């Protein structure tokens, strides 16, 4: 299995460039596509799902140009968009049966598959309840189930944990990890902890540009020796933010404990082990500094 994104750009109207010269090559595993809101993640997902055409560049699925032959990818694609809608008067079984028919799946086989998926996403007990009465998190789980109906080789999920409670989020992260051995999974999100829990490879995107692609370990190595814990009075925190890149703060009895990203430590700061959020913020700040220069 091989997905190649070759110098893809997407322009809306005359001035809005959502993607610029974006290239990436993927094999089996979970790619965490990580970037701030408005970075171009959803546009890229829409192009890969054959919903939107690129303005420039091409996408290849196992050597086949997706724009020229979209059905080659659509037959093996599972897609959960960021804004997933349901038919409120249908229950979960009816809704999934309808989507299975749209995808051309065998009725008998799809019935068994729907039972498996509803159990997988923990909706078996409410399978006959109309979707209009579902919570946001429950609707999201139906969306996850529909994306897996055809046992896809390429699974694309765009901000999939939005609306899920902590237990559901953990369950979904584990599910992605289990699915990754036999397919390509693209997890698009701005939530670093989702990527940290599930991704085998990470691509950082900002302002429509690929900032970097690396394993989690490689990203952490880039920020090794650049993360410091600085204890300072809470009253001085605002001034400190103007001078340093601070990824997180914790209030304690001895003051504010700030995680500072810097080449050299602030006065009195001590080195600490980096985490993936530190690496993400550091890479974005370096990219923005380079773009400004």
mmCIF file of N, CA, C and O in Angstrom, residues 80-82 136-137 140-141 144 157-174 176 187-195 197-198:
data_model
loop_
_atom_site.group_PDB
_atom_site.id
_atom_site.type_symbol
_atom_site.label_atom_id
_atom_site.label_comp_id
_atom_site.label_asym_id
_atom_site.label_seq_id
_atom_site.Cartn_x
_atom_site.Cartn_y
_atom_site.Cartn_z
ATOM 1 N N UNK A 80 -13.963 9.879 7.696
ATOM 2 C CA UNK A 80 -14.774 10.577 8.696
ATOM 3 C C UNK A 80 -14.442 12.058 8.604
ATOM 4 O O UNK A 80 -13.380 12.486 9.059
ATOM 5 N N UNK A 81 -15.306 12.865 7.983
ATOM 6 C CA UNK A 81 -15.020 14.299 7.866
ATOM 7 C C UNK A 81 -15.176 15.019 9.197
ATOM 8 O O UNK A 81 -15.759 14.482 10.151
ATOM 9 N N UNK A 82 -14.659 16.223 9.244
ATOM 10 C CA UNK A 82 -14.737 17.011 10.474
ATOM 11 C C UNK A 82 -16.183 17.322 10.833
ATOM 12 O O UNK A 82 -16.576 17.254 11.994
ATOM 13 N N UNK A 136 -23.483 14.493 21.011
ATOM 14 C CA UNK A 136 -22.461 14.764 20.000
ATOM 15 C C UNK A 136 -21.413 13.665 19.933
ATOM 16 O O UNK A 136 -20.995 13.257 18.845
ATOM 17 N N UNK A 137 -20.993 13.172 21.098
ATOM 18 C CA UNK A 137 -20.004 12.102 21.129
ATOM 19 C C UNK A 137 -20.524 10.810 20.534
ATOM 20 O O UNK A 137 -19.791 10.089 19.844
ATOM 21 N N UNK A 140 -20.501 11.059 16.828
ATOM 22 C CA UNK A 140 -19.134 10.914 16.337
ATOM 23 C C UNK A 140 -18.749 9.438 16.249
ATOM 24 O O UNK A 140 -18.063 9.012 15.321
ATOM 25 N N UNK A 141 -19.222 8.646 17.208
ATOM 26 C CA UNK A 141 -18.921 7.213 17.184
ATOM 27 C C UNK A 141 -19.637 6.507 16.027
ATOM 28 O O UNK A 141 -19.101 5.573 15.428
ATOM 29 N N UNK A 144 -17.463 7.171 13.101
ATOM 30 C CA UNK A 144 -16.314 6.267 13.082
ATOM 31 C C UNK A 144 -16.727 4.913 12.509
ATOM 32 O O UNK A 144 -16.017 4.318 11.692
ATOM 33 N N UNK A 157 -9.402 10.224 9.057
ATOM 34 C CA UNK A 157 -10.271 10.744 10.116
ATOM 35 C C UNK A 157 -9.837 12.172 10.437
ATOM 36 O O UNK A 157 -8.682 12.428 10.761
ATOM 37 N N UNK A 158 -10.766 13.099 10.317
ATOM 38 C CA UNK A 158 -10.473 14.519 10.469
ATOM 39 C C UNK A 158 -11.064 15.016 11.792
ATOM 40 O O UNK A 158 -12.288 15.043 11.951
ATOM 41 N N UNK A 159 -10.201 15.378 12.739
ATOM 42 C CA UNK A 159 -10.605 15.804 14.084
ATOM 43 C C UNK A 159 -11.590 14.798 14.696
ATOM 44 O O UNK A 159 -12.691 15.155 15.121
ATOM 45 N N UNK A 160 -11.215 13.516 14.774
ATOM 46 C CA UNK A 160 -12.180 12.477 15.145
ATOM 47 C C UNK A 160 -12.586 12.464 16.606
ATOM 48 O O UNK A 160 -13.632 11.893 16.944
ATOM 49 N N UNK A 161 -11.791 13.037 17.503
ATOM 50 C CA UNK A 161 -12.132 12.954 18.924
ATOM 51 C C UNK A 161 -12.903 14.170 19.417
ATOM 52 O O UNK A 161 -13.170 14.279 20.616
ATOM 53 N N UNK A 162 -13.277 15.058 18.520
ATOM 54 C CA UNK A 162 -14.084 16.213 18.919
ATOM 55 C C UNK A 162 -15.411 15.730 19.487
ATOM 56 O O UNK A 162 -16.131 14.947 18.873
ATOM 57 N N UNK A 163 -15.743 16.179 20.682
ATOM 58 C CA UNK A 163 -17.000 15.801 21.306
ATOM 59 C C UNK A 163 -16.954 14.507 22.097
ATOM 60 O O UNK A 163 -17.947 14.133 22.720
ATOM 61 N N UNK A 164 -15.823 13.796 22.073
ATOM 62 C CA UNK A 164 -15.720 12.560 22.840
ATOM 63 C C UNK A 164 -15.242 12.848 24.258
ATOM 64 O O UNK A 164 -14.389 13.715 24.467
ATOM 65 N N UNK A 165 -15.782 12.105 25.217
ATOM 66 C CA UNK A 165 -15.303 12.264 26.584
ATOM 67 C C UNK A 165 -13.966 11.529 26.735
ATOM 68 O O UNK A 165 -13.548 10.801 25.828
ATOM 69 N N UNK A 166 -13.241 11.717 27.844
ATOM 70 C CA UNK A 166 -11.899 11.121 27.983
ATOM 71 C C UNK A 166 -11.865 9.610 27.776
ATOM 72 O O UNK A 166 -10.934 9.092 27.152
ATOM 73 N N UNK A 167 -12.881 8.892 28.275
ATOM 74 C CA UNK A 167 -12.890 7.438 28.105
ATOM 75 C C UNK A 167 -13.089 7.055 26.647
ATOM 76 O O UNK A 167 -12.424 6.153 26.124
ATOM 77 N N UNK A 168 -14.007 7.762 25.955
ATOM 78 C CA UNK A 168 -14.240 7.491 24.540
ATOM 79 C C UNK A 168 -13.003 7.834 23.710
ATOM 80 O O UNK A 168 -12.672 7.134 22.749
ATOM 81 N N UNK A 169 -12.329 8.926 24.079
ATOM 82 C CA UNK A 169 -11.122 9.332 23.351
ATOM 83 C C UNK A 169 -10.042 8.264 23.482
ATOM 84 O O UNK A 169 -9.385 7.911 22.495
ATOM 85 N N UNK A 170 -9.865 7.733 24.685
ATOM 86 C CA UNK A 170 -8.880 6.676 24.898
ATOM 87 C C UNK A 170 -9.245 5.442 24.078
ATOM 88 O O UNK A 170 -8.378 4.825 23.446
ATOM 89 N N UNK A 171 -10.527 5.089 24.057
ATOM 90 C CA UNK A 171 -10.994 3.922 23.301
ATOM 91 C C UNK A 171 -10.714 4.107 21.813
ATOM 92 O O UNK A 171 -10.257 3.189 21.133
ATOM 93 N N UNK A 172 -10.935 5.320 21.302
ATOM 94 C CA UNK A 172 -10.719 5.569 19.875
ATOM 95 C C UNK A 172 -9.233 5.544 19.531
ATOM 96 O O UNK A 172 -8.828 5.008 18.492
ATOM 97 N N UNK A 173 -8.396 6.112 20.400
ATOM 98 C CA UNK A 173 -6.949 6.062 20.162
ATOM 99 C C UNK A 173 -6.463 4.618 20.088
ATOM 100 O O UNK A 173 -5.664 4.261 19.216
ATOM 101 N N UNK A 174 -6.950 3.787 20.999
ATOM 102 C CA UNK A 174 -6.563 2.376 20.985
ATOM 103 C C UNK A 174 -7.035 1.685 19.709
ATOM 104 O O UNK A 174 -6.325 0.841 19.140
ATOM 105 N N UNK A 176 -7.466 3.082 16.736
ATOM 106 C CA UNK A 176 -6.598 3.482 15.633
ATOM 107 C C UNK A 176 -5.300 2.684 15.644
ATOM 108 O O UNK A 176 -4.815 2.258 14.588
ATOM 109 N N UNK A 187 -4.643 10.513 10.665
ATOM 110 C CA UNK A 187 -5.344 11.171 11.770
ATOM 111 C C UNK A 187 -5.016 12.654 11.719
ATOM 112 O O UNK A 187 -3.898 13.064 12.007
ATOM 113 N N UNK A 188 -5.981 13.446 11.319
ATOM 114 C CA UNK A 188 -5.789 14.893 11.217
ATOM 115 C C UNK A 188 -6.372 15.569 12.451
ATOM 116 O O UNK A 188 -7.546 15.380 12.772
ATOM 117 N N UNK A 189 -5.548 16.340 13.159
ATOM 118 C CA UNK A 189 -5.999 16.923 14.418
ATOM 119 C C UNK A 189 -5.113 18.089 14.827
ATOM 120 O O UNK A 189 -4.014 18.264 14.294
ATOM 121 N N UNK A 190 -5.617 18.892 15.772
ATOM 122 C CA UNK A 190 -4.771 19.911 16.402
ATOM 123 C C UNK A 190 -4.484 19.516 17.851
ATOM 124 O O UNK A 190 -3.852 20.279 18.580
ATOM 125 N N UNK A 191 -4.915 18.314 18.250
ATOM 126 C CA UNK A 191 -4.741 17.847 19.623
ATOM 127 C C UNK A 191 -3.495 16.971 19.697
ATOM 128 O O UNK A 191 -3.484 15.839 19.197
ATOM 129 N N UNK A 192 -2.454 17.481 20.316
ATOM 130 C CA UNK A 192 -1.167 16.789 20.343
ATOM 131 C C UNK A 192 -1.280 15.438 21.037
ATOM 132 O O UNK A 192 -0.679 14.447 20.603
ATOM 133 N N UNK A 193 -2.060 15.338 22.103
ATOM 134 C CA UNK A 193 -2.150 14.085 22.852
ATOM 135 C C UNK A 193 -2.752 12.963 22.017
ATOM 136 O O UNK A 193 -2.395 11.791 22.200
ATOM 137 N N UNK A 194 -3.653 13.270 21.075
ATOM 138 C CA UNK A 194 -4.206 12.240 20.204
ATOM 139 C C UNK A 194 -3.120 11.648 19.310
ATOM 140 O O UNK A 194 -3.040 10.440 19.112
ATOM 141 N N UNK A 195 -2.279 12.525 18.771
ATOM 142 C CA UNK A 195 -1.193 12.072 17.911
ATOM 143 C C UNK A 195 -0.168 11.294 18.727
ATOM 144 O O UNK A 195 0.334 10.246 18.302
ATOM 145 N N UNK A 197 -0.561 9.502 21.290
ATOM 146 C CA UNK A 197 -1.048 8.188 21.711
ATOM 147 C C UNK A 197 -1.118 7.191 20.566
ATOM 148 O O UNK A 197 -0.987 5.982 20.801
ATOM 149 N N UNK A 198 -1.316 7.660 19.323
ATOM 150 C CA UNK A 198 -1.638 6.729 18.237
ATOM 151 C C UNK A 198 -0.668 6.723 17.065
ATOM 152 O O UNK A 198 -0.564 5.715 16.360
#
